[in-house]
């Protein structure tokens, strides 16, 4: 039973309130606070915020009111982030930090959201503040390590993760990330650096000047051209690009030999083939543009995207379907061995044997090429926005196109029979 004359603290971090007396403030803010608790416990976070803000206006010195208001801001931010609305979530967390500046929790939460949105500078700033406020917080150190890693500061990332692993060696997935960073640092330690307004590029010594200039030009042009094709979508800088020889690429990424480049939060691409020959300008441009499309897709969807759409967009916007592609598609559809779109949703598709994987890429390319040319960019962007808001894959597809997967699969099959 809730008493009207005393404060209750809720949510993310429980505060002991037994010693709080109503004499310190009037009955009115206590009533507002407790009405806020009732709304909060019912999951009505906006209503709870209104009550707590009113109580805070009357009793700004109350630690209980400040903590409850902070918790309500955090809970509403969490709900928004779950629906992909990171910008709105961040605004609530900025308010939470202002109202409860000694609370480390909203600093860690906002750092995680900035990291999720690839706003690396903001993520690093907030997570460094969190560690200053509460040194030793494992979540803050692990997230700061991830932010440093994404910013390609590998040694600083490993310092943060060293501490976490020393205190909590069973931290899920952290050993693997630590080893990955160590492996990359051992390859990239003496790489040269170059940056433009949008990109930070690392590359090995001995790269011909004309090739370096070509890479820089391709990336800056892709930023403009791909952004325009998506209707004015430009991910925030810095976008990290790591260039390797073929041998270095294999050592740093541990991917199979048939993989031409990867995007894992950074664009990684070899400049040579397996025999040590420099890639042609056209091939290098295709690979870089393909991976840059993944940057834009991640920015739009937060990573909530089916494999076929992600790879299909990257293929469609980096090269046209050729006559040989169309002939292979006709052969596969004639044999009836094409994939369903549902089977092409999961990133585990990358584990397929090379021939099957090539078919998966080709079919994804053909599907997105069809959707883009038949229904236009606006429908495609509607799918991306729905995915960015956390909607399921086929649900988002149906919401934009008013068609299910099976309908489009029939259209594609009919095109290539």
Coordinates of C-alpha atoms in Angstrom, one line a residue:
X1 CA 0.0 0.0 0.0
X2 CA 1.4 3.4 -1.0
X3 CA 1.3 6.2 1.6
X4 CA 0.7 9.7 0.3
X5 CA 3.0 11.4 2.7
X6 CA 6.3 9.8 1.8
X7 CA 8.5 9.4 -1.3
X8 CA 9.1 6.1 -3.2
X9 CA 12.0 5.6 -5.6
X10 CA 11.6 3.4 -8.6
X11 CA 13.3 1.9 -11.6
X12 CA 16.9 1.7 -12.8
X13 CA 18.7 2.2 -9.4
X14 CA 16.9 1.9 -6.1
X15 CA 17.5 4.7 -3.7
X16 CA 17.0 4.2 0.1
X17 CA 14.3 6.7 1.2
X18 CA 13.4 5.6 4.7
X19 CA 14.9 8.8 6.2
X20 CA 13.2 11.2 3.9
X21 CA 10.7 13.3 5.9
X22 CA 7.8 15.2 4.4
X23 CA 8.8 18.2 6.6
X24 CA 11.5 19.0 4.1
X25 CA 9.0 19.7 1.4
X26 CA 5.3 20.3 1.1
X27 CA 2.7 17.6 0.8
X28 CA 2.0 18.6 -2.8
X29 CA 5.3 17.4 -4.4
X30 CA 5.1 14.2 -2.4
X31 CA 1.7 13.6 -3.9
X32 CA 2.9 14.3 -7.4
X33 CA 5.8 12.0 -6.9
X34 CA 3.7 9.1 -5.7
X35 CA 1.2 9.6 -8.5
X36 CA 4.3 9.4 -10.8
X37 CA 5.3 6.2 -9.2
X38 CA 1.8 4.7 -9.8
X39 CA 2.0 5.8 -13.5
X40 CA 5.5 4.4 -13.8
X41 CA 4.6 1.0 -12.4
X42 CA 1.8 0.9 -14.9
X43 CA 4.3 1.4 -17.7
X44 CA 2.9 4.9 -18.5
X45 CA 6.2 6.6 -18.7
X46 CA 5.1 9.9 -20.3
X47 CA 2.5 10.3 -17.7
X48 CA 5.0 9.5 -15.0
X49 CA 7.4 12.1 -16.4
X50 CA 4.7 14.8 -16.2
X51 CA 4.1 14.0 -12.5
X52 CA 7.8 13.8 -11.7
X53 CA 8.6 17.0 -13.6
X54 CA 5.9 18.9 -11.6
X55 CA 7.3 17.5 -8.3
X56 CA 10.8 18.4 -9.4
X57 CA 9.8 22.0 -10.1
X58 CA 8.5 22.3 -6.6
X59 CA 11.2 20.3 -4.8
X60 CA 14.4 20.4 -6.9
X61 CA 16.5 19.5 -3.9
X62 CA 14.8 16.1 -3.4
X63 CA 17.2 13.3 -4.3
X64 CA 14.2 10.9 -4.5
X65 CA 12.3 13.1 -7.0
X66 CA 15.4 13.6 -9.1
X67 CA 16.2 9.9 -9.2
X68 CA 12.6 9.0 -10.0
X69 CA 12.4 11.6 -12.8
X70 CA 15.7 10.3 -14.2
X71 CA 14.5 6.8 -14.1
X72 CA 11.3 7.7 -16.0
X73 CA 13.3 9.5 -18.6
X74 CA 15.5 6.4 -19.0
X75 CA 12.6 4.1 -19.2
X76 CA 10.9 6.1 -21.9
X77 CA 14.2 6.3 -23.8
X78 CA 14.5 2.6 -23.5
X79 CA 11.1 2.1 -25.1
X80 CA 11.9 4.5 -27.9
X81 CA 15.2 2.9 -28.6
X82 CA 13.5 -0.5 -28.8
X83 CA 11.4 0.9 -31.7
X84 CA 14.5 2.4 -33.4
X85 CA 13.8 6.0 -32.4
X86 CA 17.3 6.7 -31.1
X87 CA 17.3 10.5 -31.6
X88 CA 14.2 10.9 -29.4
X89 CA 15.7 8.4 -26.9
X90 CA 18.9 10.5 -26.7
X91 CA 17.0 13.7 -26.0
X92 CA 15.3 12.1 -23.0
X93 CA 18.6 10.9 -21.7
X94 CA 20.1 14.3 -22.0
X95 CA 17.3 15.5 -19.7
X96 CA 18.0 12.6 -17.4
X97 CA 21.7 13.6 -17.1
X98 CA 20.8 17.2 -16.3
X99 CA 18.3 16.3 -13.6
X100 CA 20.5 13.6 -11.9
X101 CA 24.1 14.4 -12.8
X102 CA 25.6 12.1 -10.2
X103 CA 23.9 9.1 -11.7
X104 CA 26.1 7.0 -14.0
X105 CA 23.3 5.0 -15.5
X106 CA 22.0 7.5 -18.0
X107 CA 25.6 8.3 -19.1
X108 CA 26.1 4.6 -19.9
X109 CA 22.8 4.3 -21.6
X110 CA 23.3 7.4 -23.8
X111 CA 26.8 6.2 -24.7
X112 CA 25.4 2.8 -25.8
X113 CA 22.7 4.6 -28.0
X114 CA 25.3 6.9 -29.6
X115 CA 27.4 3.8 -30.2
X116 CA 24.5 2.0 -31.8
X117 CA 23.9 5.0 -34.1
X118 CA 27.6 5.1 -35.0
X119 CA 28.0 8.6 -33.4
X120 CA 31.4 7.7 -32.1
X121 CA 32.6 11.0 -30.8
X122 CA 29.5 11.5 -28.7
X123 CA 29.6 7.9 -27.5
X124 CA 33.3 8.3 -26.4
X125 CA 32.6 11.6 -24.6
X126 CA 29.6 10.2 -22.6
X127 CA 31.3 6.9 -21.7
X128 CA 34.5 8.7 -20.6
X129 CA 32.3 10.9 -18.4
X130 CA 30.6 7.7 -17.0
X131 CA 34.0 6.3 -16.0
X132 CA 35.1 9.5 -14.4
X133 CA 31.9 9.5 -12.4
X134 CA 32.2 5.8 -11.5
X135 CA 35.6 4.3 -12.1
X136 CA 35.6 0.6 -12.6
X137 CA 32.0 0.2 -13.9
X138 CA 32.4 -2.8 -16.2
X139 CA 29.6 -1.8 -18.6
X140 CA 31.1 1.6 -19.1
X141 CA 34.6 0.2 -19.7
X142 CA 33.4 -2.5 -22.1
X143 CA 31.3 0.0 -24.1
X144 CA 34.1 2.6 -24.1
X145 CA 36.4 -0.1 -25.4
X146 CA 33.9 -0.8 -28.2
X147 CA 33.6 2.9 -29.0
X148 CA 37.4 3.1 -29.2
X149 CA 37.5 0.0 -31.4
X150 CA 34.9 1.4 -33.8
X151 CA 37.0 4.6 -33.9
X152 CA 39.9 2.4 -34.9
X153 CA 41.9 3.3 -31.7
X154 CA 42.7 -0.4 -31.2
X155 CA 45.3 0.0 -28.4
X156 CA 42.9 2.1 -26.3
X157 CA 40.1 -0.4 -26.9
X158 CA 42.3 -3.2 -25.6
X159 CA 43.3 -1.2 -22.5
X160 CA 39.6 -0.9 -21.6
X161 CA 38.9 -4.6 -22.4
X162 CA 42.0 -5.7 -20.5
X163 CA 40.5 -4.3 -17.3
X164 CA 37.1 -5.8 -17.9
X165 CA 38.5 -9.3 -18.6
X166 CA 40.8 -9.1 -15.5
X167 CA 37.7 -8.4 -13.3
X168 CA 35.2 -10.5 -15.2
X169 CA 37.0 -13.0 -17.4
X170 CA 33.7 -14.7 -18.4
X171 CA 32.2 -11.6 -19.9
X172 CA 30.2 -12.9 -22.9
X173 CA 31.8 -12.4 -26.3
X174 CA 34.5 -10.1 -25.0
X175 CA 37.5 -12.5 -25.4
X176 CA 36.6 -12.9 -29.1
X177 CA 36.4 -9.1 -29.6
X178 CA 39.7 -8.6 -27.8
X179 CA 41.4 -11.2 -29.9
X180 CA 40.0 -9.7 -33.1
X181 CA 41.3 -6.2 -32.1
X182 CA 44.7 -7.7 -31.2
X183 CA 44.9 -9.5 -34.5
X184 CA 44.0 -6.3 -36.4
X185 CA 46.4 -4.2 -34.5
X186 CA 49.3 -6.6 -35.2
X187 CA 48.5 -6.2 -39.0
X188 CA 47.8 -2.4 -39.0
X189 CA 50.2 -1.0 -36.4
X190 CA 52.4 0.7 -39.0
X191 CA 49.7 1.7 -41.5
X192 CA 49.6 5.2 -42.8
X193 CA 46.6 7.4 -42.1
X194 CA 44.6 9.8 -44.2
X195 CA 41.3 11.6 -43.5
X196 CA 38.8 13.6 -45.4
X197 CA 35.6 15.3 -44.2
X198 CA 33.8 12.0 -44.1
X199 CA 36.4 9.2 -44.1
X200 CA 39.4 8.1 -42.0
X201 CA 41.5 5.7 -44.1
X202 CA 44.3 3.4 -43.0
X203 CA 46.5 1.8 -45.6
X204 CA 49.8 -0.2 -45.7
X205 CA 53.1 1.3 -46.9
X206 CA 54.1 0.9 -50.5
X207 CA 50.7 1.6 -52.0
X208 CA 51.1 3.5 -55.3
X209 CA 50.1 7.2 -55.1
X210 CA 47.7 6.9 -58.0
X211 CA 45.9 4.0 -56.3
X212 CA 45.6 5.9 -53.0
X213 CA 44.2 8.9 -54.9
X214 CA 41.8 6.7 -56.7
X215 CA 40.5 5.1 -53.5
X216 CA 40.0 8.6 -51.9
X217 CA 38.1 9.8 -55.0
X218 CA 35.9 6.7 -55.1
X219 CA 34.9 7.0 -51.5
X220 CA 34.1 10.7 -51.6
X221 CA 32.1 10.2 -54.8
X222 CA 30.2 7.3 -53.3
X223 CA 29.3 9.4 -50.2
X224 CA 27.6 11.9 -52.5
X225 CA 26.2 9.5 -55.2
X226 CA 24.8 6.8 -52.9
X227 CA 23.5 9.4 -50.5
X228 CA 21.6 11.0 -53.3
X229 CA 20.2 7.7 -54.6
X230 CA 18.8 7.0 -51.1
X231 CA 17.1 10.5 -51.2
X232 CA 19.7 12.4 -49.2
X233 CA 21.1 10.0 -46.6
X234 CA 24.5 10.8 -45.3
X235 CA 25.9 8.8 -42.3
X236 CA 27.8 10.9 -39.8
X237 CA 31.6 10.9 -39.9
X238 CA 34.0 9.4 -39.2
X239 CA 33.5 6.4 -41.5
X240 CA 36.6 4.1 -41.1
X241 CA 38.1 2.4 -44.1
X242 CA 41.0 -0.1 -43.7
X243 CA 42.9 -1.1 -46.8
X244 CA 45.2 -4.1 -47.0
X245 CA 47.1 -6.4 -49.2
X246 CA 45.3 -9.7 -49.8
X247 CA 47.5 -11.5 -47.3
X248 CA 47.0 -8.8 -44.6
X249 CA 43.2 -8.8 -45.3
X250 CA 43.1 -12.6 -44.7
X251 CA 45.1 -12.3 -41.6
X252 CA 43.1 -9.4 -40.1
X253 CA 39.6 -10.7 -40.9
X254 CA 40.0 -14.5 -41.1
X255 CA 37.3 -14.6 -43.8
X256 CA 37.2 -17.2 -46.6
X257 CA 39.3 -16.5 -49.7
X258 CA 36.2 -15.9 -52.0
X259 CA 35.2 -12.8 -49.9
X260 CA 36.2 -9.6 -51.7
X261 CA 35.7 -7.1 -48.9
X262 CA 33.7 -6.8 -45.6
X263 CA 31.9 -4.2 -43.6
X264 CA 31.9 -4.9 -39.8
X265 CA 31.4 -1.4 -38.7
X266 CA 34.5 -0.5 -40.7
X267 CA 35.0 -0.9 -44.5
X268 CA 37.8 -3.5 -45.0
X269 CA 39.1 -4.2 -48.5
X270 CA 42.2 -5.7 -50.0
X271 CA 44.0 -3.8 -52.8
X272 CA 45.6 -6.9 -54.3
X273 CA 44.3 -10.2 -55.4
X274 CA 45.5 -13.6 -54.1
X275 CA 48.5 -13.5 -56.4
X276 CA 49.7 -10.1 -55.2
X277 CA 48.5 -8.2 -58.3
X278 CA 46.9 -4.8 -57.8
X279 CA 43.1 -4.9 -58.4
X280 CA 41.9 -3.0 -61.4
X281 CA 40.3 0.4 -60.8
X282 CA 36.9 -0.9 -61.8
X283 CA 37.0 -3.9 -59.5
X284 CA 38.3 -1.8 -56.5
X285 CA 35.6 0.8 -57.1
X286 CA 32.9 -1.9 -57.2
X287 CA 34.0 -3.4 -53.9
X288 CA 34.3 -0.1 -52.1
X289 CA 30.9 1.2 -53.3
X290 CA 29.3 -2.2 -52.4
X291 CA 30.7 -1.9 -48.8
X292 CA 29.8 1.8 -48.5
X293 CA 26.1 0.9 -49.3
X294 CA 26.3 -1.3 -46.2
X295 CA 27.3 1.7 -44.2
X296 CA 24.2 3.6 -45.4
X297 CA 21.9 0.6 -44.8
X298 CA 23.2 0.2 -41.3
X299 CA 22.7 3.9 -40.6
X300 CA 19.1 3.7 -41.8
X301 CA 18.1 0.4 -40.2
X302 CA 20.3 0.1 -37.1
X303 CA 21.4 -3.3 -38.4
X304 CA 17.8 -4.6 -38.4
X305 CA 17.8 -5.7 -42.0
X306 CA 17.5 -9.1 -43.8
X307 CA 20.6 -10.4 -45.5
X308 CA 18.9 -10.4 -49.0
X309 CA 18.0 -6.8 -48.8
X310 CA 21.3 -5.6 -47.4
X311 CA 23.3 -7.5 -50.0
X312 CA 20.8 -6.9 -52.8
X313 CA 21.1 -3.1 -52.3
X314 CA 24.8 -3.2 -52.2
X315 CA 24.9 -5.2 -55.4
X316 CA 22.3 -3.2 -57.2
X317 CA 23.9 0.1 -56.4
X318 CA 27.5 -1.0 -57.1
X319 CA 27.0 -2.8 -60.5
X320 CA 24.3 -3.6 -63.0
X321 CA 23.0 -7.1 -63.7
X322 CA 24.8 -8.4 -66.8
X323 CA 23.8 -10.9 -69.5
X324 CA 25.7 -13.7 -67.8
X325 CA 23.9 -12.9 -64.5
X326 CA 20.5 -13.1 -66.2
X327 CA 21.4 -16.4 -68.0
X328 CA 22.4 -18.0 -64.6
X329 CA 19.2 -16.7 -63.0
X330 CA 17.1 -18.3 -65.8
X331 CA 19.0 -21.6 -65.4
X332 CA 18.4 -21.6 -61.6
X333 CA 14.7 -20.8 -61.8
X334 CA 14.2 -23.3 -64.6
X335 CA 15.7 -26.0 -62.3
X336 CA 13.6 -24.8 -59.4
X337 CA 16.6 -24.5 -57.0
X338 CA 16.3 -20.8 -56.2
X339 CA 16.1 -19.7 -52.6
X340 CA 13.0 -18.3 -50.9
X341 CA 13.4 -14.8 -49.5
X342 CA 12.7 -16.2 -46.0
X343 CA 15.7 -18.5 -46.4
X344 CA 17.8 -15.5 -47.3
X345 CA 17.1 -13.4 -44.2
X346 CA 19.8 -14.7 -41.9
X347 CA 23.4 -13.6 -42.0
X348 CA 24.4 -17.3 -41.6
X349 CA 23.9 -17.4 -45.4
X350 CA 27.5 -16.3 -45.5
X351 CA 28.4 -19.8 -44.3
X352 CA 27.1 -21.4 -47.5
X353 CA 29.5 -23.1 -50.0
X354 CA 30.8 -20.6 -52.5
X355 CA 28.6 -21.7 -55.4
X356 CA 25.4 -21.5 -53.3
X357 CA 26.5 -18.2 -51.9
X358 CA 27.0 -16.8 -55.3
X359 CA 23.5 -17.8 -56.2
X360 CA 22.2 -16.2 -53.0
X361 CA 23.9 -12.9 -53.9
X362 CA 22.7 -13.1 -57.5
X363 CA 19.1 -13.7 -56.5
X364 CA 19.2 -10.9 -53.9
X365 CA 20.6 -8.6 -56.5
X366 CA 17.8 -9.5 -59.0
X367 CA 15.1 -9.1 -56.3
X368 CA 16.3 -5.6 -55.2
X369 CA 16.9 -4.5 -58.8
X370 CA 13.3 -5.5 -59.6
X371 CA 11.9 -3.7 -56.5
X372 CA 13.9 -0.6 -57.1
X373 CA 13.0 -0.3 -60.7
X374 CA 9.4 -1.4 -60.5
X375 CA 8.3 0.4 -57.3
X376 CA 10.9 3.1 -56.9
X377 CA 13.1 4.5 -54.1
X378 CA 10.2 5.8 -52.0
X379 CA 8.8 2.3 -51.3
X380 CA 12.3 1.0 -50.6
X381 CA 12.9 3.8 -48.1
X382 CA 9.6 3.0 -46.5
X383 CA 10.9 -0.5 -45.9
X384 CA 14.1 0.8 -44.5
X385 CA 12.4 3.2 -42.1
X386 CA 10.1 0.5 -40.9
X387 CA 13.1 -1.8 -40.2
X388 CA 14.8 1.1 -38.5
X389 CA 11.8 1.4 -36.2
X390 CA 12.2 -2.3 -35.2
X391 CA 9.6 -3.9 -37.4
X392 CA 10.0 -7.5 -38.4
X393 CA 11.5 -8.3 -41.9
X394 CA 8.5 -9.5 -43.8
X395 CA 6.1 -7.2 -41.8
X396 CA 8.1 -4.2 -42.9
X397 CA 8.2 -5.5 -46.5
X398 CA 4.4 -6.0 -46.5
X399 CA 3.8 -2.5 -44.9
X400 CA 5.6 -0.8 -47.7
X401 CA 4.7 -2.9 -50.8
X402 CA 1.3 -4.4 -49.7
X403 CA 2.7 -7.7 -50.9
X404 CA 4.2 -10.7 -49.1
X405 CA 7.4 -12.5 -49.9
X406 CA 5.6 -15.2 -51.9
X407 CA 4.0 -12.6 -54.3
X408 CA 7.4 -11.0 -55.1
X409 CA 9.1 -14.4 -55.4
X410 CA 6.5 -15.3 -58.1
X411 CA 7.2 -12.0 -59.9
X412 CA 11.0 -12.7 -59.9
X413 CA 10.6 -16.3 -61.0
X414 CA 8.3 -15.2 -63.9
X415 CA 10.9 -12.7 -65.1
X416 CA 13.6 -15.3 -65.5
X417 CA 11.6 -18.2 -67.0

